[in-house]
Amino acid sequence: DQQVKQNSPSLSVQEGRISILNCDYTNSMFDYFLWYKKYPAEGPTFLISISSIKDKNEDGRFTVFLNKSAKHLSLHIVPSQPGDSAVYFCAASALGGSSNTGKLIFGQGTTLQVKP
Amino acid sequence: NAGVMQNPRHLVRRRGQEARLRCSPMKGHSHVYWYRQLPEEGLKFMVYLQKENIIDESGMPKERFSAEFPKEGPSILRIQQVVRGDSAAYFCASSNRVDTQYFGPGTRLTVL
């Protein structure tokens, strides 16, 4: 039962262009969403998060959009840089639930390649 | 990743041996989470601990796996009688409250 899905295993964009990574979820109890970036042989690095009370959060080149009705979120990277090439994971949590443990449910990841 | 430490970074065990993975959370963090990443998959939650307490172990296999976070010292994930299917990357994350988690570099376990 994959509650968080990243349907695109890979994405290739040109340097300077926009990268859009997508994520869908099925559990309506999820109310906190995060994006992590991961290089090979390293741990995930936190990028940006969004609470379900918002529909957009921006931090520098990174913006996350949340569409609760569609149970969909996306990460926009503008402009994309070669150093952004990595695997990006979407993760969700149900912080407001009665069993508020904060455990993260991850998608399968999308490999982003930014070409110079 | 800064601050969350895991050791060893690589661990090789033969089938039937025990594996002990250690995690020191970021300074000031009292919440520790363990995740496992199998090849070509995303990270899967295993267990959530606070000092001296297991809060949520819903992702832990029923047998051979255990975790602790003692009052002093690192959190330890212990796998007894390892099998080849235990080969994976094991990540520890910490937080100072139940929201954003910061991950360590991981321990890559290989079972021969």
PDB file of C-alpha atoms in Angstrom:
ATOM      1  CA  ASP A   1       0.000   0.000   0.000  1.00  0.00           C
ATOM      2  CA  GLN A   2       1.974   2.954  -1.340  1.00  0.00           C
ATOM      3  CA  GLN A   3       0.508   5.967   0.439  1.00  0.00           C
ATOM      4  CA  VAL A   4       2.983   8.401  -1.112  1.00  0.00           C
ATOM      5  CA  LYS A   5       3.804   8.085  -4.789  1.00  0.00           C
ATOM      6  CA  GLN A   6       6.314   9.715  -7.046  1.00  0.00           C
ATOM      7  CA  ASN A   7       5.307   8.448 -10.430  1.00  0.00           C
ATOM      8  CA  SER A   8       8.271   9.796 -12.380  1.00  0.00           C
ATOM      9  CA  PRO A   9      11.415   7.786 -11.648  1.00  0.00           C
ATOM     10  CA  SER A  10      13.572  10.316 -13.448  1.00  0.00           C
ATOM     11  CA  LEU A  11      13.581  13.839 -14.850  1.00  0.00           C
ATOM     12  CA  SER A  12      16.113  15.619 -17.037  1.00  0.00           C
ATOM     13  CA  VAL A  13      16.194  19.409 -17.465  1.00  0.00           C
ATOM     14  CA  GLN A  14      18.552  21.983 -18.889  1.00  0.00           C
ATOM     15  CA  GLU A  15      20.528  24.237 -16.595  1.00  0.00           C
ATOM     16  CA  GLY A  16      18.662  27.481 -15.919  1.00  0.00           C
ATOM     17  CA  ARG A  17      15.246  25.987 -16.633  1.00  0.00           C
ATOM     18  CA  ILE A  18      12.571  25.033 -14.131  1.00  0.00           C
ATOM     19  CA  SER A  19      12.480  21.561 -12.581  1.00  0.00           C
ATOM     20  CA  ILE A  20       9.091  20.326 -11.421  1.00  0.00           C
ATOM     21  CA  LEU A  21       8.922  17.207  -9.288  1.00  0.00           C
ATOM     22  CA  ASN A  22       5.553  15.726  -8.447  1.00  0.00           C
ATOM     23  CA  CYS A  23       4.161  13.709  -5.573  1.00  0.00           C
ATOM     24  CA  ASP A  24       0.726  12.230  -4.871  1.00  0.00           C
ATOM     25  CA  TYR A  25      -0.644  10.868  -1.618  1.00  0.00           C
ATOM     26  CA  THR A  26      -3.687   8.874  -0.659  1.00  0.00           C
ATOM     27  CA  ASN A  27      -4.005   9.286   3.113  1.00  0.00           C
ATOM     28  CA  SER A  28      -6.182  12.298   3.970  1.00  0.00           C
ATOM     29  CA  MET A  29      -4.723  12.286   7.514  1.00  0.00           C
ATOM     30  CA  PHE A  30      -1.377  13.571   6.207  1.00  0.00           C
ATOM     31  CA  ASP A  31      -0.972  17.201   7.217  1.00  0.00           C
ATOM     32  CA  TYR A  32       2.760  17.856   6.923  1.00  0.00           C
ATOM     33  CA  PHE A  33       4.870  17.324   3.837  1.00  0.00           C
ATOM     34  CA  LEU A  34       8.591  17.489   3.253  1.00  0.00           C
ATOM     35  CA  TRP A  35      11.042  17.255   0.387  1.00  0.00           C
ATOM     36  CA  TYR A  36      14.475  15.728   0.828  1.00  0.00           C
ATOM     37  CA  LYS A  37      17.402  15.619  -1.547  1.00  0.00           C
ATOM     38  CA  LYS A  38      19.765  12.671  -1.555  1.00  0.00           C
ATOM     39  CA  TYR A  39      23.165  12.112  -3.107  1.00  0.00           C
ATOM     40  CA  PRO A  40      24.552   8.580  -3.512  1.00  0.00           C
ATOM     41  CA  ALA A  41      26.074   7.131  -0.341  1.00  0.00           C
ATOM     42  CA  GLU A  42      24.759  10.013   1.756  1.00  0.00           C
ATOM     43  CA  GLY A  43      21.743  10.549   3.958  1.00  0.00           C
ATOM     44  CA  PRO A  44      18.706  12.588   2.834  1.00  0.00           C
ATOM     45  CA  THR A  45      19.082  16.339   3.252  1.00  0.00           C
ATOM     46  CA  PHE A  46      16.025  18.356   4.255  1.00  0.00           C
ATOM     47  CA  LEU A  47      15.030  20.915   1.622  1.00  0.00           C
ATOM     48  CA  ILE A  48      11.648  22.394   2.361  1.00  0.00           C
ATOM     49  CA  SER A  49       8.371  21.548   4.073  1.00  0.00           C
ATOM     50  CA  ILE A  50       4.759  22.635   4.022  1.00  0.00           C
ATOM     51  CA  SER A  51       1.892  22.334   6.438  1.00  0.00           C
ATOM     52  CA  SER A  52      -1.581  21.473   5.170  1.00  0.00           C
ATOM     53  CA  ILE A  53      -2.855  24.870   6.300  1.00  0.00           C
ATOM     54  CA  LYS A  54      -0.817  26.428   3.492  1.00  0.00           C
ATOM     55  CA  ASP A  55      -0.816  25.909  -0.237  1.00  0.00           C
ATOM     56  CA  LYS A  56       2.623  27.313  -0.971  1.00  0.00           C
ATOM     57  CA  ASN A  57       5.971  27.677   0.722  1.00  0.00           C
ATOM     58  CA  GLU A  58       9.032  29.258  -0.799  1.00  0.00           C
ATOM     59  CA  ASP A  59      12.699  29.163   0.171  1.00  0.00           C
ATOM     60  CA  GLY A  60      15.124  30.662  -2.304  1.00  0.00           C
ATOM     61  CA  ARG A  61      15.086  28.659  -5.519  1.00  0.00           C
ATOM     62  CA  PHE A  62      12.759  26.047  -4.030  1.00  0.00           C
ATOM     63  CA  THR A  63       8.979  26.328  -3.860  1.00  0.00           C
ATOM     64  CA  VAL A  64       6.567  23.649  -2.741  1.00  0.00           C
ATOM     65  CA  PHE A  65       2.922  23.741  -3.784  1.00  0.00           C
ATOM     66  CA  LEU A  66       0.195  21.756  -2.064  1.00  0.00           C
ATOM     67  CA  ASN A  67      -3.194  20.936  -3.580  1.00  0.00           C
ATOM     68  CA  LYS A  68      -5.139  19.228  -0.812  1.00  0.00           C
ATOM     69  CA  SER A  69      -8.228  18.511  -2.870  1.00  0.00           C
ATOM     70  CA  ALA A  70      -6.127  16.644  -5.422  1.00  0.00           C
ATOM     71  CA  LYS A  71      -3.833  15.175  -2.756  1.00  0.00           C
ATOM     72  CA  HIS A  72      -0.918  16.412  -4.788  1.00  0.00           C
ATOM     73  CA  LEU A  73       2.217  18.382  -4.096  1.00  0.00           C
ATOM     74  CA  SER A  74       5.029  19.555  -6.271  1.00  0.00           C
ATOM     75  CA  LEU A  75       8.523  20.940  -5.839  1.00  0.00           C
ATOM     76  CA  HIS A  76       9.680  23.667  -8.204  1.00  0.00           C
ATOM     77  CA  ILE A  77      13.367  24.476  -8.576  1.00  0.00           C
ATOM     78  CA  VAL A  78      14.101  27.703 -10.421  1.00  0.00           C
ATOM     79  CA  PRO A  79      16.624  28.127 -11.907  1.00  0.00           C
ATOM     80  CA  SER A  80      17.931  24.575 -11.970  1.00  0.00           C
ATOM     81  CA  GLN A  81      21.665  24.093 -11.479  1.00  0.00           C
ATOM     82  CA  PRO A  82      23.901  21.071 -12.205  1.00  0.00           C
ATOM     83  CA  GLY A  83      24.508  20.726  -8.463  1.00  0.00           C
ATOM     84  CA  ASP A  84      20.798  20.025  -8.039  1.00  0.00           C
ATOM     85  CA  SER A  85      21.287  16.653  -9.733  1.00  0.00           C
ATOM     86  CA  ALA A  86      20.279  14.108  -7.097  1.00  0.00           C
ATOM     87  CA  VAL A  87      17.399  11.891  -5.991  1.00  0.00           C
ATOM     88  CA  TYR A  88      14.473  13.832  -4.543  1.00  0.00           C
ATOM     89  CA  PHE A  89      12.130  12.231  -2.035  1.00  0.00           C
ATOM     90  CA  CYS A  90       8.713  13.437  -1.064  1.00  0.00           C
ATOM     91  CA  ALA A  91       7.602  12.512   2.474  1.00  0.00           C
ATOM     92  CA  ALA A  92       4.391  12.918   4.457  1.00  0.00           C
ATOM     93  CA  SER A  93       3.408  12.804   8.083  1.00  0.00           C
ATOM     94  CA  ALA A  94       0.183  12.899  10.123  1.00  0.00           C
ATOM     95  CA  LEU A  95       1.171  15.287  12.912  1.00  0.00           C
ATOM     96  CA  GLY A  96      -2.371  16.075  13.963  1.00  0.00           C
ATOM     97  CA  GLY A  97      -3.426  12.474  14.383  1.00  0.00           C
ATOM     98  CA  SER A  98      -4.120  10.819  17.710  1.00  0.00           C
ATOM     99  CA  SER A  99      -0.969   8.728  17.296  1.00  0.00           C
ATOM    100  CA  ASN A 100       1.191  11.750  16.623  1.00  0.00           C
ATOM    101  CA  THR A 101       4.599  10.094  16.283  1.00  0.00           C
ATOM    102  CA  GLY A 102       5.841  12.117  13.346  1.00  0.00           C
ATOM    103  CA  LYS A 103       6.936   9.088  11.352  1.00  0.00           C
ATOM    104  CA  LEU A 104       7.554   9.912   7.737  1.00  0.00           C
ATOM    105  CA  ILE A 105       6.095   8.006   4.816  1.00  0.00           C
ATOM    106  CA  PHE A 106       8.361   8.361   1.783  1.00  0.00           C
ATOM    107  CA  GLY A 107       7.769   8.179  -1.928  1.00  0.00           C
ATOM    108  CA  GLN A 108      10.042   6.105  -4.130  1.00  0.00           C
ATOM    109  CA  GLY A 109      12.093   9.081  -5.253  1.00  0.00           C
ATOM    110  CA  THR A 110      12.712  10.926  -8.517  1.00  0.00           C
ATOM    111  CA  THR A 111      16.201  11.179  -9.972  1.00  0.00           C
ATOM    112  CA  LEU A 112      16.793  14.680 -11.294  1.00  0.00           C
ATOM    113  CA  GLN A 113      19.531  15.343 -13.803  1.00  0.00           C
ATOM    114  CA  VAL A 114      20.342  18.946 -14.636  1.00  0.00           C
ATOM    115  CA  LYS A 115      22.402  19.221 -17.796  1.00  0.00           C
ATOM    116  CA  PRO A 116      24.902  22.065 -18.220  1.00  0.00           C
TER     117      PRO A 116
ATOM    118  CA  ASN B   1      22.802  16.115   7.758  1.00  0.00           C
ATOM    119  CA  ALA B   2      25.124  18.112   9.987  1.00  0.00           C
ATOM    120  CA  GLY B   3      25.163  16.752  13.510  1.00  0.00           C
ATOM    121  CA  VAL B   4      23.491  13.344  13.199  1.00  0.00           C
ATOM    122  CA  MET B   5      26.218  10.737  13.407  1.00  0.00           C
ATOM    123  CA  GLN B   6      25.975   7.111  12.469  1.00  0.00           C
ATOM    124  CA  ASN B   7      28.544   4.370  12.760  1.00  0.00           C
ATOM    125  CA  PRO B   8      29.782   2.298  11.263  1.00  0.00           C
ATOM    126  CA  ARG B   9      29.234   3.683   7.773  1.00  0.00           C
ATOM    127  CA  HIS B  10      29.687   0.247   6.259  1.00  0.00           C
ATOM    128  CA  LEU B  11      29.133  -3.086   7.957  1.00  0.00           C
ATOM    129  CA  VAL B  12      29.659  -6.548   6.526  1.00  0.00           C
ATOM    130  CA  ARG B  13      28.241  -9.570   8.300  1.00  0.00           C
ATOM    131  CA  ARG B  14      27.854 -13.228   7.469  1.00  0.00           C
ATOM    132  CA  ARG B  15      24.464 -14.885   7.704  1.00  0.00           C
ATOM    133  CA  GLY B  16      23.609 -15.684  11.301  1.00  0.00           C
ATOM    134  CA  GLN B  17      25.783 -12.989  12.853  1.00  0.00           C
ATOM    135  CA  GLU B  18      24.559  -9.946  14.742  1.00  0.00           C
ATOM    136  CA  ALA B  19      24.636  -6.389  13.443  1.00  0.00           C
ATOM    137  CA  ARG B  20      24.705  -3.331  15.715  1.00  0.00           C
ATOM    138  CA  LEU B  21      24.106   0.082  14.201  1.00  0.00           C
ATOM    139  CA  ARG B  22      24.647   3.242  16.238  1.00  0.00           C
ATOM    140  CA  CYS B  23      23.134   6.688  15.968  1.00  0.00           C
ATOM    141  CA  SER B  24      23.978   9.851  17.878  1.00  0.00           C
ATOM    142  CA  PRO B  25      21.290  12.519  17.352  1.00  0.00           C
ATOM    143  CA  MET B  26      21.927  16.192  16.830  1.00  0.00           C
ATOM    144  CA  LYS B  27      22.671  18.141  19.987  1.00  0.00           C
ATOM    145  CA  GLY B  28      19.447  19.072  21.716  1.00  0.00           C
ATOM    146  CA  HIS B  29      17.365  16.504  19.848  1.00  0.00           C
ATOM    147  CA  SER B  30      15.466  13.963  21.910  1.00  0.00           C
ATOM    148  CA  HIS B  31      13.550  12.196  19.132  1.00  0.00           C
ATOM    149  CA  VAL B  32      15.236   9.438  17.136  1.00  0.00           C
ATOM    150  CA  TYR B  33      13.808   7.622  14.124  1.00  0.00           C
ATOM    151  CA  TRP B  34      15.224   4.666  12.198  1.00  0.00           C
ATOM    152  CA  TYR B  35      14.469   4.037   8.520  1.00  0.00           C
ATOM    153  CA  ARG B  36      15.574   1.346   6.107  1.00  0.00           C
ATOM    154  CA  GLN B  37      16.139   1.755   2.385  1.00  0.00           C
ATOM    155  CA  LEU B  38      16.209  -1.377   0.299  1.00  0.00           C
ATOM    156  CA  PRO B  39      17.812  -1.187  -3.170  1.00  0.00           C
ATOM    157  CA  GLU B  40      15.754   0.830  -5.663  1.00  0.00           C
ATOM    158  CA  GLU B  41      13.161   1.762  -3.045  1.00  0.00           C
ATOM    159  CA  GLY B  42      12.271   4.705  -0.850  1.00  0.00           C
ATOM    160  CA  LEU B  43      12.930   4.886   2.844  1.00  0.00           C
ATOM    161  CA  LYS B  44      10.660   2.858   5.109  1.00  0.00           C
ATOM    162  CA  PHE B  45       9.955   3.810   8.723  1.00  0.00           C
ATOM    163  CA  MET B  46      11.056   1.264  11.309  1.00  0.00           C
ATOM    164  CA  VAL B  47      10.934   2.722  14.811  1.00  0.00           C
ATOM    165  CA  TYR B  48      10.634   5.963  16.771  1.00  0.00           C
ATOM    166  CA  LEU B  49      12.285   6.388  20.156  1.00  0.00           C
ATOM    167  CA  GLN B  50      12.741   8.963  22.844  1.00  0.00           C
ATOM    168  CA  LYS B  51      15.191   8.596  25.698  1.00  0.00           C
ATOM    169  CA  GLU B  52      14.612   5.196  27.336  1.00  0.00           C
ATOM    170  CA  ASN B  53      11.277   4.742  25.547  1.00  0.00           C
ATOM    171  CA  ILE B  54      10.113   3.098  22.350  1.00  0.00           C
ATOM    172  CA  ILE B  55       7.231   5.250  21.151  1.00  0.00           C
ATOM    173  CA  ASP B  56       6.311   3.621  17.836  1.00  0.00           C
ATOM    174  CA  GLU B  57       7.756   0.357  16.533  1.00  0.00           C
ATOM    175  CA  SER B  58       5.067  -0.331  13.957  1.00  0.00           C
ATOM    176  CA  GLY B  59       7.630  -0.614  11.149  1.00  0.00           C
ATOM    177  CA  MET B  60       9.946  -3.071  12.852  1.00  0.00           C
ATOM    178  CA  PRO B  61      10.005  -6.690  11.711  1.00  0.00           C
ATOM    179  CA  LYS B  62       8.508  -8.878  14.412  1.00  0.00           C
ATOM    180  CA  GLU B  63      11.599 -10.987  14.924  1.00  0.00           C
ATOM    181  CA  ARG B  64      15.346 -10.418  15.142  1.00  0.00           C
ATOM    182  CA  PHE B  65      15.145  -6.597  15.184  1.00  0.00           C
ATOM    183  CA  SER B  66      15.294  -4.433  18.284  1.00  0.00           C
ATOM    184  CA  ALA B  67      16.100  -0.823  19.085  1.00  0.00           C
ATOM    185  CA  GLU B  68      16.993   1.185  22.140  1.00  0.00           C
ATOM    186  CA  PHE B  69      17.820   4.754  23.078  1.00  0.00           C
ATOM    187  CA  PRO B  70      19.370   4.684  26.531  1.00  0.00           C
ATOM    188  CA  LYS B  71      19.599   7.589  28.920  1.00  0.00           C
ATOM    189  CA  GLU B  72      23.277   7.897  28.116  1.00  0.00           C
ATOM    190  CA  GLY B  73      24.860   7.099  24.784  1.00  0.00           C
ATOM    191  CA  PRO B  74      23.671   6.573  21.236  1.00  0.00           C
ATOM    192  CA  SER B  75      20.582   4.878  19.939  1.00  0.00           C
ATOM    193  CA  ILE B  76      21.259   1.333  18.782  1.00  0.00           C
ATOM    194  CA  LEU B  77      19.480  -0.723  16.154  1.00  0.00           C
ATOM    195  CA  ARG B  78      20.265  -4.395  16.654  1.00  0.00           C
ATOM    196  CA  ILE B  79      19.666  -7.134  14.111  1.00  0.00           C
ATOM    197  CA  GLN B  80      20.172 -10.677  15.315  1.00  0.00           C
ATOM    198  CA  GLN B  81      20.914 -13.648  13.046  1.00  0.00           C
ATOM    199  CA  VAL B  82      21.139 -11.521   9.933  1.00  0.00           C
ATOM    200  CA  VAL B  83      19.920 -12.855   6.589  1.00  0.00           C
ATOM    201  CA  ARG B  84      20.724 -11.661   3.069  1.00  0.00           C
ATOM    202  CA  GLY B  85      17.411  -9.808   2.892  1.00  0.00           C
ATOM    203  CA  ASP B  86      18.612  -7.512   5.697  1.00  0.00           C
ATOM    204  CA  SER B  87      21.167  -5.988   3.320  1.00  0.00           C
ATOM    205  CA  ALA B  88      20.142  -2.351   3.013  1.00  0.00           C
ATOM    206  CA  ALA B  89      21.004   1.186   3.982  1.00  0.00           C
ATOM    207  CA  TYR B  90      19.824   2.058   7.487  1.00  0.00           C
ATOM    208  CA  PHE B  91      19.258   5.714   8.240  1.00  0.00           C
ATOM    209  CA  CYS B  92      18.783   7.405  11.547  1.00  0.00           C
ATOM    210  CA  ALA B  93      17.040  10.771  11.856  1.00  0.00           C
ATOM    211  CA  SER B  94      16.600  13.089  14.801  1.00  0.00           C
ATOM    212  CA  SER B  95      14.377  16.019  15.662  1.00  0.00           C
ATOM    213  CA  ASN B  96      13.745  18.269  18.629  1.00  0.00           C
ATOM    214  CA  ARG B  97      10.007  18.059  18.143  1.00  0.00           C
ATOM    215  CA  VAL B  98       7.665  15.985  16.058  1.00  0.00           C
ATOM    216  CA  ASP B  99       8.077  17.621  12.672  1.00  0.00           C
ATOM    217  CA  THR B 100      11.226  18.126  10.623  1.00  0.00           C
ATOM    218  CA  GLN B 101      13.690  15.267  10.856  1.00  0.00           C
ATOM    219  CA  TYR B 102      17.375  15.528  10.041  1.00  0.00           C
ATOM    220  CA  PHE B 103      19.132  12.458   8.750  1.00  0.00           C
ATOM    221  CA  GLY B 104      22.512  10.925   9.340  1.00  0.00           C
ATOM    222  CA  PRO B 105      24.746   9.550   6.562  1.00  0.00           C
ATOM    223  CA  GLY B 106      23.475   6.016   7.009  1.00  0.00           C
ATOM    224  CA  THR B 107      24.978   2.594   7.627  1.00  0.00           C
ATOM    225  CA  ARG B 108      25.222   0.284   4.663  1.00  0.00           C
ATOM    226  CA  LEU B 109      24.796  -3.290   5.821  1.00  0.00           C
ATOM    227  CA  THR B 110      25.917  -6.104   3.568  1.00  0.00           C
ATOM    228  CA  VAL B 111      25.110  -9.675   4.535  1.00  0.00           C
ATOM    229  CA  LEU B 112      27.248 -12.298   2.845  1.00  0.00           C
TER     230      LEU B 112
END
